Coordinates of C-alpha atoms in Angstrom, one line a residue:
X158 CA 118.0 102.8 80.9
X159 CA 115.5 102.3 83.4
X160 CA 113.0 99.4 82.3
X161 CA 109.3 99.3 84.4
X162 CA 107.0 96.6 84.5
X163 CA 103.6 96.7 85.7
X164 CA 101.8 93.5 86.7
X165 CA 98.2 95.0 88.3
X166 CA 96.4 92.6 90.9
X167 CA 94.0 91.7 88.7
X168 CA 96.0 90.4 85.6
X169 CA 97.6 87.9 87.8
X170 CA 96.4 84.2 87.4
X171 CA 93.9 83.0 89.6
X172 CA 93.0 79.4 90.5
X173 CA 90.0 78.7 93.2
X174 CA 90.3 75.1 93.9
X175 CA 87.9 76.2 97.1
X176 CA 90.2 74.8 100.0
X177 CA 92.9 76.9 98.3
X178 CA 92.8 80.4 96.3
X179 CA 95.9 80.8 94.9
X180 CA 97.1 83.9 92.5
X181 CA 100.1 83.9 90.8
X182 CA 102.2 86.3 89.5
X183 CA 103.4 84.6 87.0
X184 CA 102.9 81.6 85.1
X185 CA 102.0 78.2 87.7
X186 CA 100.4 75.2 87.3
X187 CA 97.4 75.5 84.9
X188 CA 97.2 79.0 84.1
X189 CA 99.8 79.5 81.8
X190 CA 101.1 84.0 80.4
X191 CA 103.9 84.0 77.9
X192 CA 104.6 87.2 79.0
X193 CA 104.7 86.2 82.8
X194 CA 107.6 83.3 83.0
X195 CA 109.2 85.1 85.3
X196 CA 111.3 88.5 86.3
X197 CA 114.9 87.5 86.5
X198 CA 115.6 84.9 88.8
X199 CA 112.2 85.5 90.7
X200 CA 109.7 83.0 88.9
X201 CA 106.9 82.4 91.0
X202 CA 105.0 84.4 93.3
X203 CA 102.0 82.9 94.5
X204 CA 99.4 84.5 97.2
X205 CA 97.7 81.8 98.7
X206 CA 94.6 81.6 100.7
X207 CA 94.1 77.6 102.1
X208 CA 91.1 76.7 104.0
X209 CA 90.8 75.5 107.4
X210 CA 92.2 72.1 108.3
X211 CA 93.4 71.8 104.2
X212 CA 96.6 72.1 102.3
X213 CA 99.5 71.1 100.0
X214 CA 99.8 66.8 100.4
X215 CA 103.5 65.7 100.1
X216 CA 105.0 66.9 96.4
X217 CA 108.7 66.9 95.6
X218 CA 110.8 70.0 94.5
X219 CA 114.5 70.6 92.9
X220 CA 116.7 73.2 92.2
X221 CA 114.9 76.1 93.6
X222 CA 115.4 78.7 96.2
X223 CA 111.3 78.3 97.8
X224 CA 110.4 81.0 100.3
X225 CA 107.7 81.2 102.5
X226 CA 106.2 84.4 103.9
X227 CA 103.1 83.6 106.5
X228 CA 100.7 86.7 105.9
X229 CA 97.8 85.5 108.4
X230 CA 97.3 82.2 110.5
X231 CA 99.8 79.3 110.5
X232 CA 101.2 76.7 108.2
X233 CA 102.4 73.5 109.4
X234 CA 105.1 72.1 107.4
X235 CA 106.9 68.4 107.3
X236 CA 109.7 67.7 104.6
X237 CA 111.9 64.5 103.7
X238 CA 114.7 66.1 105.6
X239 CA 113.1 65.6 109.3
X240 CA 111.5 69.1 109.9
X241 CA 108.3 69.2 111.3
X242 CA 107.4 72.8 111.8
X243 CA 104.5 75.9 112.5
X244 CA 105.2 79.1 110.9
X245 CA 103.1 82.2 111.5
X246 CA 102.7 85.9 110.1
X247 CA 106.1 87.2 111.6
X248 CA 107.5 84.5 110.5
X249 CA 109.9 83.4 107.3
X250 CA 110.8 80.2 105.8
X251 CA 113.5 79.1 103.2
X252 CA 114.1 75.9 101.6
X253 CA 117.0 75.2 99.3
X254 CA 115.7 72.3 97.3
X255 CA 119.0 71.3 95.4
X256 CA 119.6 67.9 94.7
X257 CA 115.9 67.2 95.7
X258 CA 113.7 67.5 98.7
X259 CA 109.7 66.6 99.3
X260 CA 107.2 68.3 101.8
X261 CA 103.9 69.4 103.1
X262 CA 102.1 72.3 104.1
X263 CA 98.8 72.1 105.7
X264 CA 96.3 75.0 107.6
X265 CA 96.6 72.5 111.2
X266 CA 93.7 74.9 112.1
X267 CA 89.9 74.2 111.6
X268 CA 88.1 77.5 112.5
X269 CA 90.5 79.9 110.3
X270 CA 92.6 80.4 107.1
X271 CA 96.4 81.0 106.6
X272 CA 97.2 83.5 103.5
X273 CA 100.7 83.2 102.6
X274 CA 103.4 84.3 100.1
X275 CA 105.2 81.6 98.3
X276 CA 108.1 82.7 96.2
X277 CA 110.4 80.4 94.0
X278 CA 113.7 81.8 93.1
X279 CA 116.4 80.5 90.6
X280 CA 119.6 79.4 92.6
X281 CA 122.9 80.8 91.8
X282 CA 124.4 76.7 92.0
X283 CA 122.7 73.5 90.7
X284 CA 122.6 70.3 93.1
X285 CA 123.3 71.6 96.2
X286 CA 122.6 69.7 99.9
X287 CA 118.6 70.1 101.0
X288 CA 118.6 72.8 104.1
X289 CA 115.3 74.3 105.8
X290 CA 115.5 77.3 107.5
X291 CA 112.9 79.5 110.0
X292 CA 113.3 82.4 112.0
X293 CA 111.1 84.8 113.3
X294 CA 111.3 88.2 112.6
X295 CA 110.9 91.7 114.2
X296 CA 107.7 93.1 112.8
X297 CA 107.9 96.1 114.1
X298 CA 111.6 96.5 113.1
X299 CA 109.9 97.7 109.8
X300 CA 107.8 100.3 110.9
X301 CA 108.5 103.4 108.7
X302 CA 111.9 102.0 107.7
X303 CA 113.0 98.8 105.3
X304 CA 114.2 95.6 107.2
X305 CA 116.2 93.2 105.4
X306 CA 114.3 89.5 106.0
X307 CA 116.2 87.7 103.0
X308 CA 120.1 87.8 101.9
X309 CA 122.8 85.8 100.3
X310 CA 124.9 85.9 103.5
X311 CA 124.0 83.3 106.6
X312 CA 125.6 86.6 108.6
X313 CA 123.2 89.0 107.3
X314 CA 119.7 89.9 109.0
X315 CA 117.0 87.6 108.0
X316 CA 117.4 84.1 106.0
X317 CA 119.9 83.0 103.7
X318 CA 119.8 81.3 100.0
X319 CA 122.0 80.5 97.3
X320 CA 121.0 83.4 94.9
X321 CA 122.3 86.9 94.9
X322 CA 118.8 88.1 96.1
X323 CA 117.8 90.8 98.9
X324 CA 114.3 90.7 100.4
X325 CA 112.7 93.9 102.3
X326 CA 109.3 94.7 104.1
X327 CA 108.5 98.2 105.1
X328 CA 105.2 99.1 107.2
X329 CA 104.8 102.7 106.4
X330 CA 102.5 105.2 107.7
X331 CA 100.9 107.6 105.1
X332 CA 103.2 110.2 104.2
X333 CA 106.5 108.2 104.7
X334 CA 109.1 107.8 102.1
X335 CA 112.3 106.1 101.7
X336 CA 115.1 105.6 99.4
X337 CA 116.5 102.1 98.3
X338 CA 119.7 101.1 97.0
X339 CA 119.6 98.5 94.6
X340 CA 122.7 95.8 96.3
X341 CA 124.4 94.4 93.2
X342 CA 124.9 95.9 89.5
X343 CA 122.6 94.4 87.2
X344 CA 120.1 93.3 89.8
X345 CA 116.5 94.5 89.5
X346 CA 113.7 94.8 92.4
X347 CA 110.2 93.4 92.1
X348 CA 108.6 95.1 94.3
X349 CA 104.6 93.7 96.1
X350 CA 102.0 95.6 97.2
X351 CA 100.3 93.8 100.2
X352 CA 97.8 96.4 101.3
X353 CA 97.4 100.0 101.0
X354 CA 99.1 102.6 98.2
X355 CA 102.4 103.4 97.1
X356 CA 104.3 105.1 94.7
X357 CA 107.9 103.6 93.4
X358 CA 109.7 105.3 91.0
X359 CA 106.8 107.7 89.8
X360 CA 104.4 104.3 89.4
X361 CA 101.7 104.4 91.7
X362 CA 100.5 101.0 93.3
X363 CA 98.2 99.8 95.0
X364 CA 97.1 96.4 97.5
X365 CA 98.6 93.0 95.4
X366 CA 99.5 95.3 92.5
X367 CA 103.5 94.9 91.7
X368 CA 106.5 96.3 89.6
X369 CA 109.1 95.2 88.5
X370 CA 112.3 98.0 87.5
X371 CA 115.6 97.5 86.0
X372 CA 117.9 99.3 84.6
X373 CA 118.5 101.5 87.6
X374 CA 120.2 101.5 91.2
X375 CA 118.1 103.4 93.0
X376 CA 114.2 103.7 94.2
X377 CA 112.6 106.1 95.4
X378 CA 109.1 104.9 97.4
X379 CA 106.2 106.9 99.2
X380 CA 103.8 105.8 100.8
X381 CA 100.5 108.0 100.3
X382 CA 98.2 105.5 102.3
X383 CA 99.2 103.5 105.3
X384 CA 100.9 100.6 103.5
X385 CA 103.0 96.9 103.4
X386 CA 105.2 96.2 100.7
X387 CA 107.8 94.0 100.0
X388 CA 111.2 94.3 97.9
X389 CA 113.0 91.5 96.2
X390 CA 116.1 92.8 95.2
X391 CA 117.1 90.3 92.6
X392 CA 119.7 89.1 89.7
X393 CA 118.0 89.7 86.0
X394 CA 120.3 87.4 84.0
X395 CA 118.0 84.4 84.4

C-alpha cells in the first residue's frame, strides 16, 4: 500500500541566526514538529545558507551517517581525524561519525555565501571507526538521467556509508521523465525539490518542496519545468 508524505517548503522549520539561515526538514535544534522526527533512517535535512567568512565552530557528532551536498560557493571543513578540506557545488561529502568524531565548517570566503545540504542518516552499525570521504562528481552525468552520488557499496558510483541508503540527482529539462526503481524491499525514497517543478508519483512539487513514499518499488517522475531533484532511497524501519 503506497504511503505519501508531503512536507511543502514552507512548513519546514526555519532558523535565521543572520550569518546562517538554516531550514530543516524535520525536527533540529530549537524548532522542534512531532510529526517531523524523521522519515525512516533519514532524520535531518537541513538547507543551509552561511554568510560570508562565518560558519559551524568545532561541535562533536556520534553515530550518524552526515552528508554534505555543496549547492553554491565552498565550505571549508577541519575534523579531529586530520582532514582539512574545500568542498564546492559538484562536490559531496560523507562522514561516518561512529565511535565519535568533532569538526568545522566555515564559508573561507568574504564576498559570497555557500548554500548547502546537510543530511543525517541513521547507520545500519553502532560504534564504528571515524572515516571522511570527498569526491567530486560529474554534474553533467545527470542531465536528463539519474546519477547515483550515494550507496552502501565503496565499489559503487558516488560515496559510501554504513546504511542501506541510495542517493540520486537528476537535472532535467522540461518535458523529461524517468522511471526509478526503488533498490531494496521495504526501503522508501524521500525525494527534494531544489528548484523548478516536478511531479512524482501523481504529487506535484515544486523548488524545496519534498515527498516522502513508501509502500511501493517504483516512481514514476516528470519534470514539467526545467528542474534539480534529489532521491534518497532509504531503509523505513528506523
Amino acid at each position: 500500500m503506497e504511503n505519501i508524505v508531503l512536507h511543502k517548503a514552507e512548513t519546514r522549520g526555519n532558523a535565521n541566526h543572520g550569518w546562517l539561515n538554516a531550514y530543516h526538514s524535520f525536527s533540529f535544534a530549537s524548532w522542534y514538529n512531532p510529526e517531523r522526527i524523521q522519515f525512516g533512517a533519514l532524520r535531518v535535512l537541513n538547507d543551509d545558507t552561511i554568510a560570508g567568512g562565518m560558519g559551524f565552530g568545532t561541535h562533536p557528532h556520534d553515530n550518524m551517517e552526515i552528508i554534505t551536498i555543496p549547492l553554491e560557493g565552498d565550505l571549508a571543513h577541519k575534523d579531529s581525524m586530520g582532514n582539512t578540506e574545500i568542498i564546492k557545488n559538484g562536490d559531496i561529502q560523507v562522514m561516518s561519525a561512529g565511535t565519535g568524531v568533532q569538526h568545522s565548517e566555515f564559508n573561507p570566503n568574504a564576498d559570497q555565501q555557500t548554500k548547502l545540504l546537510q543530511i543525517w542518516l541513521f547507520p545500519n552499525k553502532r560504534n564504528v571507526d571515524p572515516r571522511y570521504q570527498q569526491i567530486t562528481l560529474n554534474v553533467a552525468d545527470r542531465h536528463n538521467k539519474l546519477a547515483q552520488i550515494l550507496s552502501p557499496n565503496a565499489d559503487d558510483e558516488g560515496v559510501w556509508i554504513h546504511q542501506d541508503a541510495w542517493f540520486n540527482m537528476g537535472n532535467f529539462d522540461s518535458g523529461v521523465s524517468t522511471e526509478y526503481k526503488i533498490k531494496k524491499e521495504g526501503n522508501g525514497v524521500y525525494a527534494f525539490i531544489l528548484k523548478g517543478n516536478v511531479t512524482i508519483n501523481g504529487q506535484e512539487l515544486n523548488t524545496r518542496d519534498a515527498v516522502g513514499i513508501s509502500g511501493t518499488d517504483t516512481l514514476n517522475i516528470k519534470a514539467n519545468t526545467d528542474a534539480e531533484f534529489l532521491l534518497m532511497d532509504i531503509p523505513m524501519n528506523y
